[in-house]
XYZ file of N, CA and C in Angstrom:
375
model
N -14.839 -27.317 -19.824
C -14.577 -25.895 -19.749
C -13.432 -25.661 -18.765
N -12.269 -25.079 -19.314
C -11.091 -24.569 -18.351
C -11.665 -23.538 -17.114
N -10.893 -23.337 -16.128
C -11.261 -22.985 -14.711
C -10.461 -21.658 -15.423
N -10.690 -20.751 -14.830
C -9.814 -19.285 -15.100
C -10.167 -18.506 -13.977
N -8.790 -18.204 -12.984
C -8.437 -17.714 -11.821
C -9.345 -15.925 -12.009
N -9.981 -15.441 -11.308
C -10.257 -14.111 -11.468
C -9.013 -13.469 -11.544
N -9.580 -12.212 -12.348
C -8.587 -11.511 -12.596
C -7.019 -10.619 -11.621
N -8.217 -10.548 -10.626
C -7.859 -9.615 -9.821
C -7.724 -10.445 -8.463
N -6.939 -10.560 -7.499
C -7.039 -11.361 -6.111
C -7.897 -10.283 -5.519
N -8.809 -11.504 -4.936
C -10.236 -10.779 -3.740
C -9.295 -10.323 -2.487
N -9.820 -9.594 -1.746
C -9.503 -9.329 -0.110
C -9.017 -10.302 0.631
N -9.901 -11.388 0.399
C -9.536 -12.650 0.906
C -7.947 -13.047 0.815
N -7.748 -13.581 -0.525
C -6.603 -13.637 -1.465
C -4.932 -12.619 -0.901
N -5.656 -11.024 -1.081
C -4.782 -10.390 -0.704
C -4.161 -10.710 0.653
N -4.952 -10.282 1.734
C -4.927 -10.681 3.091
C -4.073 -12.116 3.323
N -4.715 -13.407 2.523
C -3.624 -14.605 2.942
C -1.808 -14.384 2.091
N -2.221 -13.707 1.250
C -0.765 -13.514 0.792
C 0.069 -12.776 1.791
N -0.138 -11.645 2.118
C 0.345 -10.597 3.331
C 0.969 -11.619 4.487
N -0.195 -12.094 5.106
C -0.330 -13.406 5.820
C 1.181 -14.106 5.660
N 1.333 -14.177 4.728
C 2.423 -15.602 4.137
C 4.054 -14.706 4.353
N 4.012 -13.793 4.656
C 5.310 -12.679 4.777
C 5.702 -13.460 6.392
N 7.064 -13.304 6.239
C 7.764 -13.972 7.930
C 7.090 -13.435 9.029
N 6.494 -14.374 9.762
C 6.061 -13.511 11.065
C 7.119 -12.128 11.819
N 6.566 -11.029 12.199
C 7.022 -10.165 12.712
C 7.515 -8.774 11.440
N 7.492 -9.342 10.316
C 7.695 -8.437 8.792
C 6.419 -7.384 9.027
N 6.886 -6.102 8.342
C 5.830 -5.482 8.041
C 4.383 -6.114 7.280
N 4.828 -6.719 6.003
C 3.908 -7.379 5.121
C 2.946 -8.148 6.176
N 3.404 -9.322 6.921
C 2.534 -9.650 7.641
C 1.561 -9.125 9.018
N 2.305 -7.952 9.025
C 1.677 -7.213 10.417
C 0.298 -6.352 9.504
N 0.523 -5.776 7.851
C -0.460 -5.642 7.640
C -1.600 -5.889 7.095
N -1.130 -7.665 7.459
C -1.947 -8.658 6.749
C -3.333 -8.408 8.077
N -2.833 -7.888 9.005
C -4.084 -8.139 10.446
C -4.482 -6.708 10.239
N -4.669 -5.763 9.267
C -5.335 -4.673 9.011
C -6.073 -4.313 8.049
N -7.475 -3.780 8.620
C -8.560 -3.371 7.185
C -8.192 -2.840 6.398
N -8.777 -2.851 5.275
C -8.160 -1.649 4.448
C -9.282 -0.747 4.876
N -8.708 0.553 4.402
C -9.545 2.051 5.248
C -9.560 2.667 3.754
N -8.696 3.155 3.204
C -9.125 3.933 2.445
C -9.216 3.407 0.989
N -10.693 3.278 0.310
C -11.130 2.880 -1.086
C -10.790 3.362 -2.077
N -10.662 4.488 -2.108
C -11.309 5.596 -3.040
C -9.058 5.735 -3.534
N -8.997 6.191 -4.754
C -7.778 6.877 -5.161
C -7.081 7.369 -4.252
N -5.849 7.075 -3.538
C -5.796 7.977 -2.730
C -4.625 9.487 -3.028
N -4.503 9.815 -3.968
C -3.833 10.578 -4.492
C -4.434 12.042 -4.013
N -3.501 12.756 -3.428
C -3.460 14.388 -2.950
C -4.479 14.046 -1.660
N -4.839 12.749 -0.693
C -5.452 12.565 0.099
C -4.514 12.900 1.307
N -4.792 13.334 2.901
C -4.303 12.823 4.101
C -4.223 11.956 4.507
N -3.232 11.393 4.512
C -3.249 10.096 5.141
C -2.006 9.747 6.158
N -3.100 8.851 7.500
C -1.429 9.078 7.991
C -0.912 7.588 8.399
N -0.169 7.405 8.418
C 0.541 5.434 7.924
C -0.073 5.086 9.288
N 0.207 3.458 8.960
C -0.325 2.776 10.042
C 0.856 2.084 10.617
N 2.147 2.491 10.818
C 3.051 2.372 11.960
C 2.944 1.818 13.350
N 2.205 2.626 13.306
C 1.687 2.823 14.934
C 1.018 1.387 15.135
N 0.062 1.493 14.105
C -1.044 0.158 14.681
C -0.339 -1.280 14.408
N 0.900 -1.076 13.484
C 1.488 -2.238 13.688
C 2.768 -2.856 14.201
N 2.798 -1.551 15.362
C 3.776 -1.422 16.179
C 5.449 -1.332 15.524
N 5.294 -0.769 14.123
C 6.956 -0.411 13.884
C 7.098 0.555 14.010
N 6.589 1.625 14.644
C 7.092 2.817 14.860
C 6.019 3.357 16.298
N 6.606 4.320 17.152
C 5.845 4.615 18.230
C 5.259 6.732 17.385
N 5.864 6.819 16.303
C 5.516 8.073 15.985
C 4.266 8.349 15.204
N 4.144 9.206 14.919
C 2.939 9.323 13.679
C 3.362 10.298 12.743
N 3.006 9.875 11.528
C 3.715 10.416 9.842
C 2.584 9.845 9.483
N 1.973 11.723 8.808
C 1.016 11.546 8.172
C 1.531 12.062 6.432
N 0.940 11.834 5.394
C 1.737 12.056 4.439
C 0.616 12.138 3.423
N 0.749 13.355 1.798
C -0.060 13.192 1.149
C 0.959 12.693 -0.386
N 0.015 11.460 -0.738
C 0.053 10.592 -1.865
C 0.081 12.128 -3.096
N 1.014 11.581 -4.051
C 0.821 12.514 -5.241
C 1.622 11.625 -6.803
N 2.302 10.638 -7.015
C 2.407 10.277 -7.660
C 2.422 8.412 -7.590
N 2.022 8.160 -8.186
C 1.656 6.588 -8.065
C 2.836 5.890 -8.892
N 3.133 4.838 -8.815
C 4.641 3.621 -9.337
C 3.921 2.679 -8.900
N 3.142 2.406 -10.643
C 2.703 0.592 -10.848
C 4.204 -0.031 -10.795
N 3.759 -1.357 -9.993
C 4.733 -2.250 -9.901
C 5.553 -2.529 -11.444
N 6.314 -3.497 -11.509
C 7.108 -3.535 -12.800
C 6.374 -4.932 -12.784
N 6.053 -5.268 -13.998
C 5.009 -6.637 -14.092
C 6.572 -7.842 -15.000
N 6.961 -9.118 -14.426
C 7.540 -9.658 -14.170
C 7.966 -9.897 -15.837
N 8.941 -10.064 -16.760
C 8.965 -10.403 -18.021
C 8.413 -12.116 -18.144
N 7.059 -12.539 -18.618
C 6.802 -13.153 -19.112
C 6.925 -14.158 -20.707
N 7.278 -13.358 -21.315
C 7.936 -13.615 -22.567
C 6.616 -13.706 -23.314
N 6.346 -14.994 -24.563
C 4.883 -14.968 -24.846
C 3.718 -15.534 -23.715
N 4.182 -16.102 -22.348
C 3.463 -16.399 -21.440
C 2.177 -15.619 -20.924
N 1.327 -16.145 -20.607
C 0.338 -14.801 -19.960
C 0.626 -14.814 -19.089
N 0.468 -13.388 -18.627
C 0.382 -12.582 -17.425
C -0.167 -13.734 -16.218
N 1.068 -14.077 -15.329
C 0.399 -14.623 -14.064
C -0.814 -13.703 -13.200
N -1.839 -14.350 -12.869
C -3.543 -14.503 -12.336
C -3.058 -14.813 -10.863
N -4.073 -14.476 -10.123
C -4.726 -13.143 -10.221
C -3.951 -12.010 -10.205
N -3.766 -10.649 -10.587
C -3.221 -9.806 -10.395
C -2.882 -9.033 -8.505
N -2.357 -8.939 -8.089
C -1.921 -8.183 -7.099
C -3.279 -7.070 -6.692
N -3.967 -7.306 -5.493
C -4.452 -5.700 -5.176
C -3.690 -5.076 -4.620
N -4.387 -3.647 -4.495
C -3.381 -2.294 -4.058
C -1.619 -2.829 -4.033
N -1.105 -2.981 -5.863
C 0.054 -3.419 -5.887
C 0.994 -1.973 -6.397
N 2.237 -1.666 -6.284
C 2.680 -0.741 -6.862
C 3.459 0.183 -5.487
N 3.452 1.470 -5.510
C 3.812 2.419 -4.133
C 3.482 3.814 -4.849
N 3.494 4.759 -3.665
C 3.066 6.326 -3.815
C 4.311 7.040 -3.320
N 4.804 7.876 -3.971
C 5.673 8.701 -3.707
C 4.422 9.926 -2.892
N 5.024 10.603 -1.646
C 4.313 10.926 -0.898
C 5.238 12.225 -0.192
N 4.719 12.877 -0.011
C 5.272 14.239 0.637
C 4.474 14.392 2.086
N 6.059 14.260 3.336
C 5.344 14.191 4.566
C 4.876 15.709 5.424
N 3.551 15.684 5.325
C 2.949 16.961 5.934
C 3.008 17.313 7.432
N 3.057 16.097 7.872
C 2.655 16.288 9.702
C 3.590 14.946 10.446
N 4.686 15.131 11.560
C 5.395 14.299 11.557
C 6.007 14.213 13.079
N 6.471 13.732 13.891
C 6.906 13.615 14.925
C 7.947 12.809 14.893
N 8.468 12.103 13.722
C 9.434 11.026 13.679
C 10.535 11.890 13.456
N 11.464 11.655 14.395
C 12.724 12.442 13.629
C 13.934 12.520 12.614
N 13.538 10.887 12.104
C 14.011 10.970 10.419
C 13.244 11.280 9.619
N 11.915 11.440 9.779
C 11.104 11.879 8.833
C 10.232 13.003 8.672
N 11.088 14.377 8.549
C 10.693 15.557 9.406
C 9.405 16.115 8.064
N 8.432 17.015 8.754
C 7.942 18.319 7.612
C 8.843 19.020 7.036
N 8.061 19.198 6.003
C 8.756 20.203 4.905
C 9.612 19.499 3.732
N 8.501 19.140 2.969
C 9.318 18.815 1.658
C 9.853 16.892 2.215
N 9.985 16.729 2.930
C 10.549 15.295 3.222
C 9.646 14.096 2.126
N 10.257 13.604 1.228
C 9.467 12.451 0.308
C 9.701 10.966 0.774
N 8.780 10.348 0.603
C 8.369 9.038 1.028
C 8.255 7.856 0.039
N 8.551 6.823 0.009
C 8.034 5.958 -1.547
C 6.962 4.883 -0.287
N 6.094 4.772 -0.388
C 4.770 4.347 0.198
C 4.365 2.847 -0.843
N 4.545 1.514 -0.157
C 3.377 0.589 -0.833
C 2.256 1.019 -0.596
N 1.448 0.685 -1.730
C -0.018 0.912 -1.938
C -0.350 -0.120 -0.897
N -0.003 -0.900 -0.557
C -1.121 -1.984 0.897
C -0.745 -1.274 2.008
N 0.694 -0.053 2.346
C 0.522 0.540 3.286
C -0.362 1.408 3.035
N -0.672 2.208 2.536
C -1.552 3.164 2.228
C -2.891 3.017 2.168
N -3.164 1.846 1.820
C -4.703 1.893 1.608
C -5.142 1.098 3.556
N -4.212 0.795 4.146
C -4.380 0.144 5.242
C -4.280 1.555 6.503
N -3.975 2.920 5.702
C -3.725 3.838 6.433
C -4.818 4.597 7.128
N -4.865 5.659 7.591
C -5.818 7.082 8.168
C -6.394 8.266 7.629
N -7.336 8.226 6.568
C -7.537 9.705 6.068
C -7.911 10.420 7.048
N -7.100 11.602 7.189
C -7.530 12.531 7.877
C -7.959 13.743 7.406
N -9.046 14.383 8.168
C -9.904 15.385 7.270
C -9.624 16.407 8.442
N -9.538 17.775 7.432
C -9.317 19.304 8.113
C -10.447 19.806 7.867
């Protein structure tokens, strides 16, 4: 019986890939962060995790509203390389609350990876 990779890369999986980004890269700084938010995060608060991985000293909080699946690699008749990517793709994001001064309120748009985002802050009013 052939071995067949799950579909989807576990936490585990995700995390050592992140991991594998050049030390000091974003990718790997948020390889050392939980993920926080489960759930869809579309029209959610959320505010990036900058801060916690020391590339930014500001805080930009931002709400998710349109999602951009990744572009899946041309395979030809090949199958789809296993496991698939979690939280793969980015969120176009409109910044609500902001202290950074390139990245002001009002209308300011964002293109967000989904591993930043799901590694982010829901914040509730």
């Amino acid at each position: 019986m052939a071995f067949h990779p799950p579909f989807t890369e576990t936490a585990e999986q995700e995390r050592e890939r992140l991991a594998s980004a050049p030390a000091g890269s974003k990718t790997h700084a948020l390889s050392t962060l939980p993920v926080t938010i489960l759930q869809w995060p579309q029209d959610l608060l959320i505010e990036l995790p900058w801060r916690a991985i020391g590339e930014s000293e500001y805080r930009v909080v931002v709400v998710p509203f349109r999602f951009r699946a990744e572009i899946k690699p041309a395979v030809g008749r090949q199958r789809e390389p296993r496991p698939r990517k979690r939280h793969s793709g980015s969120w176009d994001c409109i910044v609500v609350a902001s202290d950074h001064p390139a990245y002001p309120v009002g209308g300011y748009r964002l293109s967000i990876p989904t591993i930043e985002i799901v590694r982010g802050t829901q914040i509730f009013i």
